[in-house]
Short mmCIF file of C-alpha atoms in Angstrom, two decimals:
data_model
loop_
_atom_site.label_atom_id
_atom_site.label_comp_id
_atom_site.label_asym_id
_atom_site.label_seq_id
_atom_site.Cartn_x
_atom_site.Cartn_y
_atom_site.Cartn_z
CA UNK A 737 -10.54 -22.91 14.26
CA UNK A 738 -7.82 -19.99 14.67
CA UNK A 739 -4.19 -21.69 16.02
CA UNK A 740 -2.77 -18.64 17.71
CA UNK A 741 0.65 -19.35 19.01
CA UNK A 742 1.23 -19.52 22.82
CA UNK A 743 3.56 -16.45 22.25
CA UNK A 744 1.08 -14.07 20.22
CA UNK A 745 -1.87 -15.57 22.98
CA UNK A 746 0.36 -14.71 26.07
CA UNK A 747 0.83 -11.68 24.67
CA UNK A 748 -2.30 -10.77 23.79
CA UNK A 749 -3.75 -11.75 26.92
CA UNK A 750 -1.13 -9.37 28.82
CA UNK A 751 -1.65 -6.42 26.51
CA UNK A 752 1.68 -6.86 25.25
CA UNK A 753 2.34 -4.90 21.66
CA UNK A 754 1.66 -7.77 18.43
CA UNK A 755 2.31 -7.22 14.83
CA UNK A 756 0.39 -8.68 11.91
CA UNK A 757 2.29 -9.83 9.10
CA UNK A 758 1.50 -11.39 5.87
CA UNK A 759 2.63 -14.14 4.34
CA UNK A 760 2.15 -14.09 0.50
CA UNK A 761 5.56 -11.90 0.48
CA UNK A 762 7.06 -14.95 1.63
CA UNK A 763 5.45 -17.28 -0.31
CA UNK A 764 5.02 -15.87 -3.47
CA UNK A 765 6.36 -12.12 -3.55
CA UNK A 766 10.14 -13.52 -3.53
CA UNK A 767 12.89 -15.75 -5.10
CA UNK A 768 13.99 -18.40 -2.69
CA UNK A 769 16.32 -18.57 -0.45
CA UNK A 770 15.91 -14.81 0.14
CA UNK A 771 11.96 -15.05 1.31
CA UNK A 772 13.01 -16.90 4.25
CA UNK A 773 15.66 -14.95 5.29
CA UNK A 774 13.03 -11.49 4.73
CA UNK A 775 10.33 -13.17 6.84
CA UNK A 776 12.75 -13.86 9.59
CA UNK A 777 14.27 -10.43 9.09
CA UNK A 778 11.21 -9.15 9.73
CA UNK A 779 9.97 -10.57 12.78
CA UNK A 780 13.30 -9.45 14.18
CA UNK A 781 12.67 -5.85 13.09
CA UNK A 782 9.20 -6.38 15.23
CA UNK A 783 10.97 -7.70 18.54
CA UNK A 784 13.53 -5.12 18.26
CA UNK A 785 10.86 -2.49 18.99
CA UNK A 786 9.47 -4.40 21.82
CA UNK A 787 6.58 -6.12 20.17
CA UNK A 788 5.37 -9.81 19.12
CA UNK A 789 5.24 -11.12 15.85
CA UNK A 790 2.42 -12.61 14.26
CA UNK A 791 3.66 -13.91 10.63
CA UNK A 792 -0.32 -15.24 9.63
CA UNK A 793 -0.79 -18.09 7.00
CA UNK A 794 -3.11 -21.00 6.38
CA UNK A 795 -1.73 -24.62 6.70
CA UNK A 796 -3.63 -27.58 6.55
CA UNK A 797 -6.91 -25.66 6.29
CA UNK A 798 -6.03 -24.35 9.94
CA UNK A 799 -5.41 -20.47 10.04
CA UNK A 800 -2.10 -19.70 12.09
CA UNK A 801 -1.46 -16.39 14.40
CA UNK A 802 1.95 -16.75 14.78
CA UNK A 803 4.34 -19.15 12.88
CA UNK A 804 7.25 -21.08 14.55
CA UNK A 805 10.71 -21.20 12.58
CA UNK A 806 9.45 -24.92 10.71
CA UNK A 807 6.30 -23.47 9.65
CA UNK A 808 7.91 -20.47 8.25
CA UNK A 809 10.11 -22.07 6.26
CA UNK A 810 7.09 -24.88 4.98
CA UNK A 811 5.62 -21.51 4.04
CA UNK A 812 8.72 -20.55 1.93
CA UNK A 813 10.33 -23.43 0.97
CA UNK A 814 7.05 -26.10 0.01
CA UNK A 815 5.35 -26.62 -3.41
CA UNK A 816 1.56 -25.98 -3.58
CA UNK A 817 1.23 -22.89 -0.87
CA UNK A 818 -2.14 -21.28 -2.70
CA UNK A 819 -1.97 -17.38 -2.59
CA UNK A 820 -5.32 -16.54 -0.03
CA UNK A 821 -7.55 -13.38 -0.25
CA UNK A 822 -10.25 -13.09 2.56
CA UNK A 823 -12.98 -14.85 -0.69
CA UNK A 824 -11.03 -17.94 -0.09
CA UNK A 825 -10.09 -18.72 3.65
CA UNK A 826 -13.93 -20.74 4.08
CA UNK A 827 -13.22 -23.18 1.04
CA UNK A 828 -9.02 -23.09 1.93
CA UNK A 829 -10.63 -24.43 5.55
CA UNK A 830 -12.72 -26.77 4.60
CA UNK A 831 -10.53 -28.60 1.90
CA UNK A 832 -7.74 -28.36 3.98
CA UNK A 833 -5.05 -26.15 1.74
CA UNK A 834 -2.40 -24.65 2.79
CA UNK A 835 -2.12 -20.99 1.77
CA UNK A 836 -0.07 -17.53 2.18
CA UNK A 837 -2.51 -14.63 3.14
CA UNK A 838 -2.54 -11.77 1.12
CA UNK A 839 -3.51 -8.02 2.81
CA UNK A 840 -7.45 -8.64 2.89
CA UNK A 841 -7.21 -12.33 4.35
CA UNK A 842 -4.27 -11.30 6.54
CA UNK A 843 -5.90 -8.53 7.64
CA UNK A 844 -9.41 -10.09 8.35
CA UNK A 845 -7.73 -13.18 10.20
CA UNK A 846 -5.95 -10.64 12.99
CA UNK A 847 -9.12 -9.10 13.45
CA UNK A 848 -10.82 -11.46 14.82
CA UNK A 849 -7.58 -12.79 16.54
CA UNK A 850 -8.06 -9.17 18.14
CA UNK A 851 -4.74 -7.82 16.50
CA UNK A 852 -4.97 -4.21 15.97
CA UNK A 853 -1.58 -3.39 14.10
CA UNK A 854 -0.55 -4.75 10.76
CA UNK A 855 2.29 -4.37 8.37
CA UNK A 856 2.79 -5.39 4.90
CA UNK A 857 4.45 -3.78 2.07
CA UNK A 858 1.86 -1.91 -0.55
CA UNK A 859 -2.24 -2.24 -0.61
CA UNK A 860 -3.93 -3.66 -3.52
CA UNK A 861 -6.08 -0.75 -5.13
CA UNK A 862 -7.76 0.22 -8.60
CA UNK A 863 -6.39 -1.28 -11.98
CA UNK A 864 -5.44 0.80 -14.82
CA UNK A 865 -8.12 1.54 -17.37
CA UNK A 866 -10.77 0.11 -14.44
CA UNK A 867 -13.36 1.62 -16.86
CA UNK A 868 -12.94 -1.11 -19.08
CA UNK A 869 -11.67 -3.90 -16.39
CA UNK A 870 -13.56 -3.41 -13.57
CA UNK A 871 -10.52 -4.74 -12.08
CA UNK A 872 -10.19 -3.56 -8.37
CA UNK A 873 -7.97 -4.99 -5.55
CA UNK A 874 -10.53 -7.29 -2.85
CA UNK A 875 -7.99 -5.53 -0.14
CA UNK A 876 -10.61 -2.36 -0.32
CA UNK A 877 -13.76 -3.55 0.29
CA UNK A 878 -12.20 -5.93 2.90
CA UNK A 879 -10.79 -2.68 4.50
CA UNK A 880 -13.94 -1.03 4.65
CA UNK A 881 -15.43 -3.49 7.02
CA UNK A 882 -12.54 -4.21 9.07
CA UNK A 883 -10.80 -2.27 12.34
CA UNK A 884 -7.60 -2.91 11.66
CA UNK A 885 -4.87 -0.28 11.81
CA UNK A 886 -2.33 -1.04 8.27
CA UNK A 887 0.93 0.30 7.96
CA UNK A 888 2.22 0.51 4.21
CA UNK A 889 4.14 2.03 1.41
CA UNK A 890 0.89 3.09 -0.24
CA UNK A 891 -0.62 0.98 -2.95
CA UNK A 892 1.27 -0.83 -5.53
CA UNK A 893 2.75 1.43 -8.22
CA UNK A 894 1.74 -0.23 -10.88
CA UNK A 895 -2.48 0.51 -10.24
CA UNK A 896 -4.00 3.66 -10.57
CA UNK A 897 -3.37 5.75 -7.66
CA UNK A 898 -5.36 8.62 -7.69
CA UNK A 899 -8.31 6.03 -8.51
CA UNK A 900 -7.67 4.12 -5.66
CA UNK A 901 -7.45 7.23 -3.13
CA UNK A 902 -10.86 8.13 -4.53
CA UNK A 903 -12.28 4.26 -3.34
CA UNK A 904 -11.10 4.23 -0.33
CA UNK A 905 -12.33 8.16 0.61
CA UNK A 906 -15.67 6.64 -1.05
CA UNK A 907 -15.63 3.40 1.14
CA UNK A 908 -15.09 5.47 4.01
CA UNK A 909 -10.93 4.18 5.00
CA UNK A 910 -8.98 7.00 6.70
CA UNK A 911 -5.65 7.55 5.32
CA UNK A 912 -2.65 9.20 6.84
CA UNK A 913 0.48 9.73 5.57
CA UNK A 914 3.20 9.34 8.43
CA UNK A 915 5.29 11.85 8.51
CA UNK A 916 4.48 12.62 5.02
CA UNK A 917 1.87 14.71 3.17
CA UNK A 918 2.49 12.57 0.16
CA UNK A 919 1.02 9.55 -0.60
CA UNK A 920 3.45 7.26 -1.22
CA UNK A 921 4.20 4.63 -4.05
CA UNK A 922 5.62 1.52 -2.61
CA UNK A 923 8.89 1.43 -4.59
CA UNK A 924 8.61 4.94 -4.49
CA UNK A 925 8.99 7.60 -1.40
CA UNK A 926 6.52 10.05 -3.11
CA UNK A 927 3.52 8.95 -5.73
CA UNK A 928 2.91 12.32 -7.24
CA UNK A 929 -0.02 12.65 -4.78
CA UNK A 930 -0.69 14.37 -1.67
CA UNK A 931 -3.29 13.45 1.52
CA UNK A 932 -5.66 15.13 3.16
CA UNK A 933 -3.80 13.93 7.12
CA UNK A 934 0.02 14.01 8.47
CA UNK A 935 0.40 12.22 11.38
CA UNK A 936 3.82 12.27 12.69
CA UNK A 937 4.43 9.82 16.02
CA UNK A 938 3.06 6.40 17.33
CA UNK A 939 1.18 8.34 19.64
CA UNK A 940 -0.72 10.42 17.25
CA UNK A 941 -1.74 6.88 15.34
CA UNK A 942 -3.01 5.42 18.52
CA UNK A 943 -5.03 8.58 19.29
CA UNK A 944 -6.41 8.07 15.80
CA UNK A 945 -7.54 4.22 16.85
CA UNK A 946 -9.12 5.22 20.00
CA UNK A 947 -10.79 8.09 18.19
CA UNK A 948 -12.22 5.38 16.26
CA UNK A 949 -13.37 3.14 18.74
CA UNK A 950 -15.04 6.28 20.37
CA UNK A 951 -17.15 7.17 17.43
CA UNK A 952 -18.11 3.55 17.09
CA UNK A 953 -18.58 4.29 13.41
CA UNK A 954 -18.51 1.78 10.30
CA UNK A 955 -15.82 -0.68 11.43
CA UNK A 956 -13.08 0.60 8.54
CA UNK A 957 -9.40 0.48 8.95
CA UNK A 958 -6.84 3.28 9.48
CA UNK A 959 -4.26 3.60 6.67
CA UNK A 960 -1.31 4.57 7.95
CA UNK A 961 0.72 5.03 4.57
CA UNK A 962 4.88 5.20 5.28
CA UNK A 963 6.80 5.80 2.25
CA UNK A 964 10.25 4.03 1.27
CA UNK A 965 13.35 6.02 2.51
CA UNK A 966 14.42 8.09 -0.16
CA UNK A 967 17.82 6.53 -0.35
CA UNK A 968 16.49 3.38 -1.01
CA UNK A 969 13.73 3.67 -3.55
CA UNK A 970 13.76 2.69 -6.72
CA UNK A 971 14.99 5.56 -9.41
CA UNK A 972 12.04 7.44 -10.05
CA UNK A 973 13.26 7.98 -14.29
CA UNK A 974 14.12 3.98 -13.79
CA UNK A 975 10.72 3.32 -12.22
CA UNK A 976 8.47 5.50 -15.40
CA UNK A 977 10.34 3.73 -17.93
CA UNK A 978 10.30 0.64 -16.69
CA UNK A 979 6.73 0.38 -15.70
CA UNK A 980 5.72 1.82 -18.98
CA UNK A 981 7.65 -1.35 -20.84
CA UNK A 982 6.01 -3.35 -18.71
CA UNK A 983 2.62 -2.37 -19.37
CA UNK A 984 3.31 -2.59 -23.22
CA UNK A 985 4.24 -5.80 -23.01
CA UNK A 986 1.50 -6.75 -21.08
CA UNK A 987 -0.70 -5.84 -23.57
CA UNK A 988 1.31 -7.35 -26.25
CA UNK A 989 1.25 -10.86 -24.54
CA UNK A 990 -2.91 -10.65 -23.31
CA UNK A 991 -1.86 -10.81 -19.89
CA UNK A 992 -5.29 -9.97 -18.49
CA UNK A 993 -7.26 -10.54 -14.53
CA UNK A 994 -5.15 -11.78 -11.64
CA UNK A 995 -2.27 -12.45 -13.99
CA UNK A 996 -1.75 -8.79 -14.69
CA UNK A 997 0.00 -7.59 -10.84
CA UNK A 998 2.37 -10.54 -10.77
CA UNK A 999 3.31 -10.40 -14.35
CA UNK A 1000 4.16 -6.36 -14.00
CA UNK A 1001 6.02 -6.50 -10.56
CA UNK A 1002 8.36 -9.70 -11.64
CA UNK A 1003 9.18 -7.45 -15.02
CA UNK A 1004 9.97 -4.59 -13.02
CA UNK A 1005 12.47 -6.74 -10.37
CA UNK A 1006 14.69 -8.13 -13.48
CA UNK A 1007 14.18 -5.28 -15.67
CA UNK A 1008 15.66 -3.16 -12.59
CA UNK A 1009 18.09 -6.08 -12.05
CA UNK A 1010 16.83 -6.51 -8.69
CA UNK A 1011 16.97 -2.57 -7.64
CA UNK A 1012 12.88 -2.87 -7.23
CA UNK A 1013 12.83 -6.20 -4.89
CA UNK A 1014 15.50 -4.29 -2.86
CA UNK A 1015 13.30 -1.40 -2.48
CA UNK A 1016 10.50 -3.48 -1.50
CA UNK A 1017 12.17 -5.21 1.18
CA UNK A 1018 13.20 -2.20 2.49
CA UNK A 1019 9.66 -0.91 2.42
CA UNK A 1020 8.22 -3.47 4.37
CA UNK A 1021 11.37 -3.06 6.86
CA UNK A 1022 10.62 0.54 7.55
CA UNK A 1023 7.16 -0.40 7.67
CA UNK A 1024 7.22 -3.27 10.57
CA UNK A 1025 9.33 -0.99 12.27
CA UNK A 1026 6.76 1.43 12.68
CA UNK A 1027 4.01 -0.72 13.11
CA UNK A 1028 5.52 -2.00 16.27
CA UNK A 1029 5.99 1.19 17.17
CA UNK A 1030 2.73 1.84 17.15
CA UNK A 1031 1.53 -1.39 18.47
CA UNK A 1032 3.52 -0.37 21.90
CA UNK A 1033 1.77 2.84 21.87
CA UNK A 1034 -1.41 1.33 21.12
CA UNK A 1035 -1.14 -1.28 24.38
CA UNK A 1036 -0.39 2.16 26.56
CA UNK A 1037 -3.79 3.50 26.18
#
C-alpha cells in the first residue's frame, strides 16, 4: 500500500543517504504561501548534504515516501488535508483521506519504508498539569516501539519538559543532545535542562544506531535532540512572558484536549509578531541539515 517514489526507492535500494520529513509543518504548522516555500526549502537543505528527501504524507488513502513538486503543493495549498498521528493512518487508508503526518505517523511510515533518519522540528511530549489531564503526546509511545533515528529541537516548549524527559527514560528512548549537554526547547537553544549523553559528529550518531541494532534490544528510537542556533531563537524574557499569556488565556477561553498545542503555538507566532515561526523554521533547517548528515554516515557503515 506504501507509494515510495522512484527517487527515495532507487536510493534506498543503492544505500544512498534518505531523509524523513513530515508533513503536518506544511500542512498545518504554517500560513500559506510560506509552507510551500519551507517544505521546498527543506528538501533542498537535504540534497545539499548529499542525501534524498522523503517529504511523507497520506493522499487519497495511499501513504507517500517521497512527494513530487504537485503533490507538495496539494499538501500545502488544498482544503481538507486531515492532520495524521500513527492512531489514524488504518481508517485515513481505508476511507481514502488525504492527510499530513505528524512525528508518530511520519515516523512509523519510514520505518517500515526502511528509512532510518528523520527530521522534524520539536517532539510531542507531556502536557502541563498531566496529573489532572492525562494529556500526553502519542509521538512517545510510538517512539518506544519504533527504530527510527529523530533529529529535533527537543519537545515543544509549551509541554512539560522535565515530565517528558522522565517518559521517554521510562519508555526506554535514548536521548542525546548533539553537541549540546542541554536539552533543548524548540524555539529555544537551551530548555533549562541538561542530558545524561553529548554526542558531537554524524559518526558518533551512526555508531549509536549500529550499537542498537547490535543489542537487538526493544525496537525504540534514538533522539538525537539539536537545539536552535542561538542567534536565531526566540528571546528567552520574550518566550516566558509570552507563553505564560498564553496559557492564561487558555484557561480563560476552556481551550482543553487536542485544541490546547495549536491554540498556544499560533498565540505565541502573533504575539511574537512572527519572531517564534522564524525560529521554528530555522529549527527544522538546522535540523534536516544534520539529519542528512547523519543519514550519509549512516549508509557508510
Amino acid at each position: 500500500m506504501l507509494v515510495v517514489s522512484e527517487e527515495v526507492r532507487e536510493a534506498l535500494a543503492a544505500r544512498r543517504p534518505v531523509v524523513a520529513l513530515e508533513s503536518t509543518i506544511i500542512a498545518h504548522g504554517l500560513p500559506r504561501p510560506r509552507n510551500l516555500q519551507v517544505a521546498l526549502e527543506l528538501e533542498e537543505v537535504v540534497r545539499q548534504e548529499g542525501a534524498v528527501p522523503a517529504t511523507i504524507a497520506v493522499l487519497d488513502g495511499r501513504p507517500h515516501i517521497g512527494l513530487d513538486r504537485e503533490r507538495l503543493e496539494r499538501i500545502a495549498s488544498a482544503e481538507g488535508i486531515r492532520k495524521l498521528g500513527h492512531r489514524d493512518l488504518p481508517l485515513a487508508m481505508a476511507v481514502g483521506a488525504s492527510g499530513a503526518t505528524t512525528v508518530s505517523a511520519t515516523a512509523q511510515l519510514a520505518a517500515t519504508a526502511g528509512i532510518r533518519v528523520f527530521a522534524t522540528g520539536g517532539l510531542g511530549g507531556v502536557h502541563r498539569e498531566w496529573t489532572a489531564t492525562q494529556d500526553e503526546s502519542a509521538d512517545l509511545r510510538l517512539l518506544a516501539r519504533t527504530r527510527i533515528t529523530v533529529v529535533c529541537a527537543g519537545v515543544k516548549s509549551i509541554l512539560d519538559v522535565p515530565a517528558t524527559l522522565q517518559r521517554l527514560e521510562t519508555l526506554g528512548v535514548a536521548v542525546a543532545g548533539y553537541g549540546t549537554d542541554r536539552f533543548p526547547g524548540f524555539y529555544l537553544s537551551d530548555s533549562g535542562h541538561p542530558v545524561d549523553w553529548t554526542l558531537r559528529t554524524p559518526e558518533e550518531v551512526a555508531a549509536v544506531m549500529r550499537a542498537q541494532d547490535v543489542l537487538r534490544g526493544p525496537e525504540s528510537a534514538l533522539i538525537v535532540a539539536h537545539p536552535v542556533p542561538e542567534a536565531e531563537q526566540l528571546d528567552p524574557e520574550v518566550h516566558a512572558r509570552v507563553l505564560a499569556e498564553a496559557l492564561r488565556a487558555c484557561a480563560e477561553k476552556g481551550v482543553t484536549g487536542q485544541a490546547v498545542t495549536p491554540f498556544l503555538l499560533e498565540y505565541l507566532v502573533d504575539r511574537t509578531g512572527g519572531a517564534a515561526l522564524r525560529a521554528n523554521v530555522a529549527a527544522v533547517r538546522g535540523n534536516a541539515r544534520v539529519a542528512a548528515r547523519i543519514a550519509e554516515a549512516w549508509v557508510r557503515r
